[in-house]
Amino acid sequence: MIRKLFIISINVLVLALFWANYKEQQSNSESEKIEQWAKNNQIKVDKSTKAQKFTIDFDEKEWNLLKQKLSLTRFFTSLKDVPSFDFGFDPDYARELVEYWGNKFDWKSQVEYLNSYPQFRISINDTIIHYVHYTTNPTAAKRINILLLDGWPGAFFGFYKAIDFMEKNYKDICFEIVVPSIPGYHFSTPLNKKHNPVETSMQFDALMRYLFGELAHYYIHGEDWGSIIATTMPQLYPSRVSGIHITMPITSESNILNNICSLLLPYVPSLFLSDQELEHEFSSRYSIKSKLWKFWDEFGYFHLQATRPDTVGHGLTDSPVGLLAYILEKYSSWTFERLNKISGAKDGGLDFFKKDDLLTVCTLYWMTNSITSSMRYYANSFNAMLEFRKQNLDFFSLSVSQTVPVGVQMNLNDIFVTPFWFIKSRYLGLIQYKIVEQGGHFAAFQNPELTVKCLVDFITQVEYKI
Amino acid sequence: MIRKLFIISINVLVLALFWANYKEQQSNSESEKIEQWAKNNQIKVDKSTKAQKFTIDFDEKEWNLLKQKLSLTRFFTSLKDVPSFDFGFDPDYARELVEYWGNKFDWKSQVEYLNSYPQFRISINDTIIHYVHYTTNPTAEKRINILLLDGWPGAFFGFYKAIDFMEKNYKDICFDIVVPSIPGFGYSNPLEKVVDPFDTTLIFDALARFVFGENSQYFVHGEDWGSLISTFLAKLYPERIGGIHITMPPLTSFFDFNSLLYAFAGQFFPNSILTEQEIKFGFKFSLSELASLIIKKTGYFHIQATKPDSIGAGMSDSPFGLLAYVLEKYSFGSFGMNVVGKKDGGLEKFNRDDLLTIITYYWMTNCISSSMRLYRNAFYTLEKGWPRTVLNMKKISAKVPVGVQVFQHEVSFVPFKVLKNKYLNLSMYNLVENGGHFSNFENPEKISNNFIEFINLAL
């Protein structure tokens, strides 16, 4: 019996190896197809394209309406026999934050803070894009163009502390920093049509060409959806993207070899993991069982947003506490992942952040009435992924060419971790891989200095080919 | 190459069959153990247990607050290039309903309607249970005790039309009817501890013994969660349950080797696992169909089973949010994917006041969060262990007849051939054209007739 099983397993493995090989050969030609498609579909940016300076208004009327709604908030009670945050955002803590939000939070000052970096709005392909454009140390000799991309439920000002740190600590580099908001997010609104990461990639590239010229090169730092966009852009424009630095690498789910190795990982971890990764329990965290459990525990929101964004959006559009609980739960669980740190904690760990910062995120989604359009991005992306697959333009599974340097910042408290070995199978130009022990999902928001150090180290490596 | 694959597949299948068989033998003796456990752990109901009469108040202050909130509703716009209801509840139609709700809907009259059947509240196991208790045709000779169980997002008064129909059309039977609300739903509140479907089963049986008498037999009709609880009752108390009549055989009971083999067969040879009628109705049972169901339809289930409080905050505070979330279920649940493209998601087929009464009831009892917690509770209590962890997979013994009535647009589907393996006395199996998940709401007469036919067959 055991012998037969053994023979069967070998047969299966050999089949898989042949299949993987065949798929890889296919993928090279697919990459060329994508580059060609990208060239043919490039968005024209010419003299008629104009960006408008943009300042955020303190809208007193809207602010009063928000406070009125807050004062009418209806709460519900927490379960007495369950640790707080085990069932999602704790209702008692929500009440505390709502009281602060309505009575102490100073939105006017926050608006001033949000306006501390120059912002613009531009229409590209009939889509409004809001972005920050700031130049650090303009007289420095070395010039680096860089896109900072975040995701959901983030906000562009999450990068402000990082920008400040970049300016003060790298006086010999002039960073041309662009922080766009994904269409449908915050001031990249209104958006009344579908929009997916491939389109976003094309528009962000058009934005960079508008700002820095048709032959400009640029780096990308991407978190959350930003990582996905940062992965797609070099697939489309390998000659323009100097390098990408991401916190959330996506490995190909359909790569059979990868999947087989994932199965074997818990049994022979030292084959695939470095000492550091072994130390940090990557073998159990990256096992298929662990990933499935994590997916079950944490991805209800994802499942719902990818299928029914409007249904859940209505409550969040109309109820400030609804918006707060839904969004800030992510800042809790995705920053302090190991459940024992959150479960039973009255604040779900959120006291680590400044209340004003968290409420500014919420108020920004609220004032721009963009929560639903931000969630629709998930549904749009899935539909688009299936469409692209049908056309044999499978962006989301193909590798990123070896010619594009990749740096990864692996934050240990993020939802998932991915070991170097598995990232390398898709990001062929992986040259930097840093494990950040105290880091979570919102890398730059939580750890601006550490994130910038990782990023600039990566850029330096590429620029000076160290 | 292909030959080797073939041999491999056969080997795997034979292994699986042996495994399934072995597991099945284990299960028979376990069922007896469970029945014994159930007898020993019955919740005591005695003279000290008292039920209080209950009437729903028209709370004018709360009603005005609701209207105030509605007047402050903030909306957003629908996508121009996406069909109506494709991404969930259509924003334009939602606005229409909100305007009606705040300006034309007469909640006071609805409260009078809700009070048309006698209601009570009782505390069992430190848990408040609200229930309707009504006796039809009290002088009739034939007496039948029945429990009517609803689910999420249903309401106890969904059964009112059915009760009325039973009274008028079966004058020779005295039905002693109890309609409890699941702890955390409606007036079975406040609930501040974890109570899952298993606990609910024990509580509902205690209620039945309280109302009908310690050893009396009763029949159960169950929809949605009610279907699951019905199957639990049948497995725990086969002596006292005369029979169960369900509209949604719980799919989770069928995640075992046997059923999955059927799903595997259904992938390639669908006609081999379905009856002629099932084929005519367009039902499918295959691995890809199950996967598609899980991905497309269960987003709400996923989030409610993991983070109900995160999503509950908005719906407890925004009536508009509550309406959109709940009525989306009445749309898709009743008409399936056909609603995509329809401006009203098919909902104009229903009486607007009926729909808004359900929503207002969830609003007034502030129970949306506690009702959604039921999903999380079902998983949270797994650590309590046996027999909670195994009950769902057990068969229903031949002692308890099972009647299944499946409506065409029901959310999930399990074929007759698969049901037969778990429901050893599947005495009735009917498919109904046109009709969806909320059977008591949409088809009170059809479920009543079918239920009573089932009972007569069992007696």
mmCIF file of N, CA, C and O in Angstrom, chain B residues 362-408:
data_model
loop_
_atom_site.group_PDB
_atom_site.id
_atom_site.type_symbol
_atom_site.label_atom_id
_atom_site.label_comp_id
_atom_site.label_asym_id
_atom_site.label_seq_id
_atom_site.Cartn_x
_atom_site.Cartn_y
_atom_site.Cartn_z
ATOM 1 N N TYR B 362 -36.843 45.054 13.131
ATOM 2 C CA TYR B 362 -35.425 44.894 13.456
ATOM 3 C C TYR B 362 -34.878 46.181 14.050
ATOM 4 O O TYR B 362 -34.050 46.167 14.957
ATOM 5 N N TRP B 363 -35.364 47.323 13.525
ATOM 6 C CA TRP B 363 -34.873 48.606 14.011
ATOM 7 C C TRP B 363 -35.318 48.853 15.457
ATOM 8 O O TRP B 363 -34.524 49.199 16.316
ATOM 9 N N MET B 364 -36.632 48.707 15.689
ATOM 10 C CA MET B 364 -37.194 49.040 17.001
ATOM 11 C C MET B 364 -36.637 48.154 18.109
ATOM 12 O O MET B 364 -36.492 48.592 19.246
ATOM 13 N N THR B 365 -36.323 46.908 17.777
ATOM 14 C CA THR B 365 -35.784 46.011 18.790
ATOM 15 C C THR B 365 -34.256 46.105 18.850
ATOM 16 O O THR B 365 -33.613 45.421 19.638
ATOM 17 N N ASN B 366 -33.674 46.968 18.002
ATOM 18 C CA ASN B 366 -32.222 47.161 17.948
ATOM 19 C C ASN B 366 -31.501 45.808 17.956
ATOM 20 O O ASN B 366 -30.569 45.591 18.710
ATOM 21 N N CYS B 367 -31.973 44.889 17.104
ATOM 22 C CA CYS B 367 -31.471 43.516 17.196
ATOM 23 C C CYS B 367 -30.635 43.082 16.002
ATOM 24 O O CYS B 367 -30.286 41.912 15.896
ATOM 25 N N ILE B 368 -30.295 44.007 15.108
ATOM 26 C CA ILE B 368 -29.580 43.537 13.923
ATOM 27 C C ILE B 368 -28.226 42.915 14.311
ATOM 28 O O ILE B 368 -27.866 41.848 13.825
ATOM 29 N N SER B 369 -27.519 43.575 15.214
ATOM 30 C CA SER B 369 -26.218 43.029 15.613
ATOM 31 C C SER B 369 -26.368 41.706 16.342
ATOM 32 O O SER B 369 -25.656 40.741 16.050
ATOM 33 N N SER B 370 -27.299 41.679 17.303
ATOM 34 C CA SER B 370 -27.418 40.429 18.063
ATOM 35 C C SER B 370 -27.920 39.298 17.179
ATOM 36 O O SER B 370 -27.593 38.140 17.405
ATOM 37 N N SER B 371 -28.706 39.617 16.141
ATOM 38 C CA SER B 371 -29.183 38.552 15.255
ATOM 39 C C SER B 371 -28.039 38.048 14.375
ATOM 40 O O SER B 371 -27.917 36.851 14.127
ATOM 41 N N MET B 372 -27.175 38.947 13.945
ATOM 42 C CA MET B 372 -26.060 38.520 13.095
ATOM 43 C C MET B 372 -25.040 37.721 13.893
ATOM 44 O O MET B 372 -24.325 36.897 13.337
ATOM 45 N N ARG B 373 -24.981 37.996 15.187
ATOM 46 C CA ARG B 373 -24.018 37.270 16.025
ATOM 47 C C ARG B 373 -24.294 35.770 16.038
ATOM 48 O O ARG B 373 -23.400 34.971 16.324
ATOM 49 N N LEU B 374 -25.515 35.379 15.731
ATOM 50 C CA LEU B 374 -25.836 33.948 15.710
ATOM 51 C C LEU B 374 -24.866 33.185 14.814
ATOM 52 O O LEU B 374 -24.452 32.066 15.116
ATOM 53 N N TYR B 375 -24.494 33.813 13.708
ATOM 54 C CA TYR B 375 -23.579 33.164 12.763
ATOM 55 C C TYR B 375 -22.220 32.946 13.410
ATOM 56 O O TYR B 375 -21.620 31.884 13.282
ATOM 57 N N ARG B 376 -21.736 33.976 14.096
ATOM 58 C CA ARG B 376 -20.426 33.851 14.745
ATOM 59 C C ARG B 376 -20.506 32.866 15.904
ATOM 60 O O ARG B 376 -19.609 32.070 16.108
ATOM 61 N N ASN B 377 -21.619 32.945 16.645
ATOM 62 C CA ASN B 377 -21.797 32.036 17.786
ATOM 63 C C ASN B 377 -21.673 30.587 17.361
ATOM 64 O O ASN B 377 -21.095 29.764 18.068
ATOM 65 N N ALA B 378 -22.251 30.269 16.200
ATOM 66 C CA ALA B 378 -22.246 28.884 15.737
ATOM 67 C C ALA B 378 -20.823 28.347 15.624
ATOM 68 O O ALA B 378 -20.579 27.163 15.837
ATOM 69 N N PHE B 379 -19.878 29.207 15.316
ATOM 70 C CA PHE B 379 -18.490 28.764 15.212
ATOM 71 C C PHE B 379 -17.756 28.942 16.532
ATOM 72 O O PHE B 379 -16.868 28.185 16.866
ATOM 73 N N TYR B 380 -18.166 29.967 17.265
ATOM 74 C CA TYR B 380 -17.460 30.301 18.500
ATOM 75 C C TYR B 380 -17.566 29.204 19.540
ATOM 76 O O TYR B 380 -16.671 28.996 20.338
ATOM 77 N N THR B 381 -18.715 28.506 19.534
ATOM 78 C CA THR B 381 -18.956 27.507 20.571
ATOM 79 C C THR B 381 -18.354 26.155 20.233
ATOM 80 O O THR B 381 -18.478 25.215 21.010
ATOM 81 N N LEU B 382 -17.727 26.014 19.080
ATOM 82 C CA LEU B 382 -17.177 24.716 18.706
ATOM 83 C C LEU B 382 -16.183 24.219 19.741
ATOM 84 O O LEU B 382 -16.010 23.023 19.938
ATOM 85 N N GLU B 383 -15.554 25.170 20.435
ATOM 86 C CA GLU B 383 -14.564 24.739 21.424
ATOM 87 C C GLU B 383 -15.222 24.050 22.618
ATOM 88 O O GLU B 383 -14.536 23.451 23.426
ATOM 89 N N LYS B 384 -16.562 24.171 22.706
ATOM 90 C CA LYS B 384 -17.248 23.484 23.813
ATOM 91 C C LYS B 384 -17.289 21.985 23.570
ATOM 92 O O LYS B 384 -17.632 21.216 24.477
ATOM 93 N N GLY B 385 -17.002 21.594 22.355
ATOM 94 C CA GLY B 385 -16.815 20.189 22.054
ATOM 95 C C GLY B 385 -18.084 19.378 21.859
ATOM 96 O O GLY B 385 -19.131 19.897 21.533
ATOM 97 N N TRP B 386 -17.980 18.122 22.120
ATOM 98 C CA TRP B 386 -19.033 17.134 21.892
ATOM 99 C C TRP B 386 -20.233 17.395 22.769
ATOM 100 O O TRP B 386 -20.087 17.807 23.917
ATOM 101 N N PRO B 387 -21.461 17.200 22.295
ATOM 102 C CA PRO B 387 -21.801 16.722 20.940
ATOM 103 C C PRO B 387 -22.023 17.844 19.932
ATOM 104 O O PRO B 387 -22.421 17.589 18.792
ATOM 105 N N ARG B 388 -21.781 19.061 20.350
ATOM 106 C CA ARG B 388 -21.993 20.206 19.469
ATOM 107 C C ARG B 388 -21.233 20.072 18.155
ATOM 108 O O ARG B 388 -21.726 20.439 17.094
ATOM 109 N N THR B 389 -20.026 19.575 18.236
ATOM 110 C CA THR B 389 -19.161 19.535 17.065
ATOM 111 C C THR B 389 -19.564 18.475 16.053
ATOM 112 O O THR B 389 -19.168 18.549 14.897
ATOM 113 N N VAL B 390 -20.316 17.469 16.485
ATOM 114 C CA VAL B 390 -20.632 16.402 15.542
ATOM 115 C C VAL B 390 -22.088 16.374 15.119
ATOM 116 O O VAL B 390 -22.452 15.696 14.162
ATOM 117 N N LEU B 391 -22.947 17.097 15.831
ATOM 118 C CA LEU B 391 -24.387 16.943 15.629
ATOM 119 C C LEU B 391 -24.822 17.218 14.195
ATOM 120 O O LEU B 391 -25.659 16.511 13.645
ATOM 121 N N ASN B 392 -24.237 18.228 13.587
ATOM 122 C CA ASN B 392 -24.663 18.635 12.251
ATOM 123 C C ASN B 392 -24.483 17.502 11.232
ATOM 124 O O ASN B 392 -25.274 17.353 10.314
ATOM 125 N N MET B 393 -23.447 16.683 11.427
ATOM 126 C CA MET B 393 -23.130 15.647 10.453
ATOM 127 C C MET B 393 -23.937 14.376 10.650
ATOM 128 O O MET B 393 -23.953 13.507 9.792
ATOM 129 N N LYS B 394 -24.614 14.271 11.793
ATOM 130 C CA LYS B 394 -25.309 13.016 12.102
ATOM 131 C C LYS B 394 -26.518 12.813 11.197
ATOM 132 O O LYS B 394 -27.095 13.766 10.668
ATOM 133 N N LYS B 395 -26.939 11.549 11.087
ATOM 134 C CA LYS B 395 -28.155 11.270 10.322
ATOM 135 C C LYS B 395 -29.365 11.474 11.219
ATOM 136 O O LYS B 395 -29.260 11.432 12.442
ATOM 137 N N ILE B 396 -30.501 11.673 10.588
ATOM 138 C CA ILE B 396 -31.752 11.689 11.337
ATOM 139 C C ILE B 396 -32.327 10.284 11.265
ATOM 140 O O ILE B 396 -32.590 9.775 10.163
ATOM 141 N N SER B 397 -32.551 9.677 12.430
ATOM 142 C CA SER B 397 -32.947 8.266 12.440
ATOM 143 C C SER B 397 -34.318 8.067 11.811
ATOM 144 O O SER B 397 -35.097 9.010 11.652
ATOM 145 N N ALA B 398 -34.616 6.824 11.480
ATOM 146 C CA ALA B 398 -35.882 6.507 10.830
ATOM 147 C C ALA B 398 -37.073 6.802 11.735
ATOM 148 O O ALA B 398 -38.213 6.871 11.275
ATOM 149 N N LYS B 399 -36.796 6.993 13.030
ATOM 150 C CA LYS B 399 -37.892 7.280 13.974
ATOM 151 C C LYS B 399 -38.579 8.594 13.648
ATOM 152 O O LYS B 399 -39.729 8.824 14.019
ATOM 153 N N VAL B 400 -37.844 9.539 13.009
ATOM 154 C CA VAL B 400 -38.406 10.868 12.781
ATOM 155 C C VAL B 400 -38.614 11.120 11.295
ATOM 156 O O VAL B 400 -37.649 11.282 10.551
ATOM 157 N N PRO B 401 -39.873 11.182 10.859
ATOM 158 C CA PRO B 401 -40.102 11.494 9.451
ATOM 159 C C PRO B 401 -39.653 12.910 9.126
ATOM 160 O O PRO B 401 -39.782 13.821 9.954
ATOM 161 N N VAL B 402 -39.105 13.056 7.914
ATOM 162 C CA VAL B 402 -38.667 14.369 7.444
ATOM 163 C C VAL B 402 -39.404 14.714 6.170
ATOM 164 O O VAL B 402 -39.496 13.888 5.250
ATOM 165 N N GLY B 403 -39.966 15.907 6.119
ATOM 166 C CA GLY B 403 -40.602 16.394 4.900
ATOM 167 C C GLY B 403 -39.808 17.575 4.380
ATOM 168 O O GLY B 403 -39.439 18.469 5.133
ATOM 169 N N VAL B 404 -39.484 17.536 3.101
ATOM 170 C CA VAL B 404 -38.700 18.620 2.513
ATOM 171 C C VAL B 404 -39.503 19.285 1.402
ATOM 172 O O VAL B 404 -40.040 18.619 0.513
ATOM 173 N N GLN B 405 -39.630 20.600 1.490
ATOM 174 C CA GLN B 405 -40.358 21.352 0.470
ATOM 175 C C GLN B 405 -39.425 22.442 -0.035
ATOM 176 O O GLN B 405 -39.157 23.410 0.684
ATOM 177 N N VAL B 406 -38.896 22.293 -1.224
ATOM 178 C CA VAL B 406 -37.894 23.236 -1.729
ATOM 179 C C VAL B 406 -38.494 24.131 -2.803
ATOM 180 O O VAL B 406 -39.060 23.659 -3.782
ATOM 181 N N PHE B 407 -38.357 25.426 -2.596
ATOM 182 C CA PHE B 407 -38.845 26.381 -3.572
ATOM 183 C C PHE B 407 -37.760 26.668 -4.605
ATOM 184 O O PHE B 407 -36.567 26.631 -4.311
ATOM 185 N N GLN B 408 -38.217 26.997 -5.805
ATOM 186 C CA GLN B 408 -37.319 27.060 -6.960
ATOM 187 C C GLN B 408 -36.113 27.971 -6.756
ATOM 188 O O GLN B 408 -35.008 27.651 -7.167
#
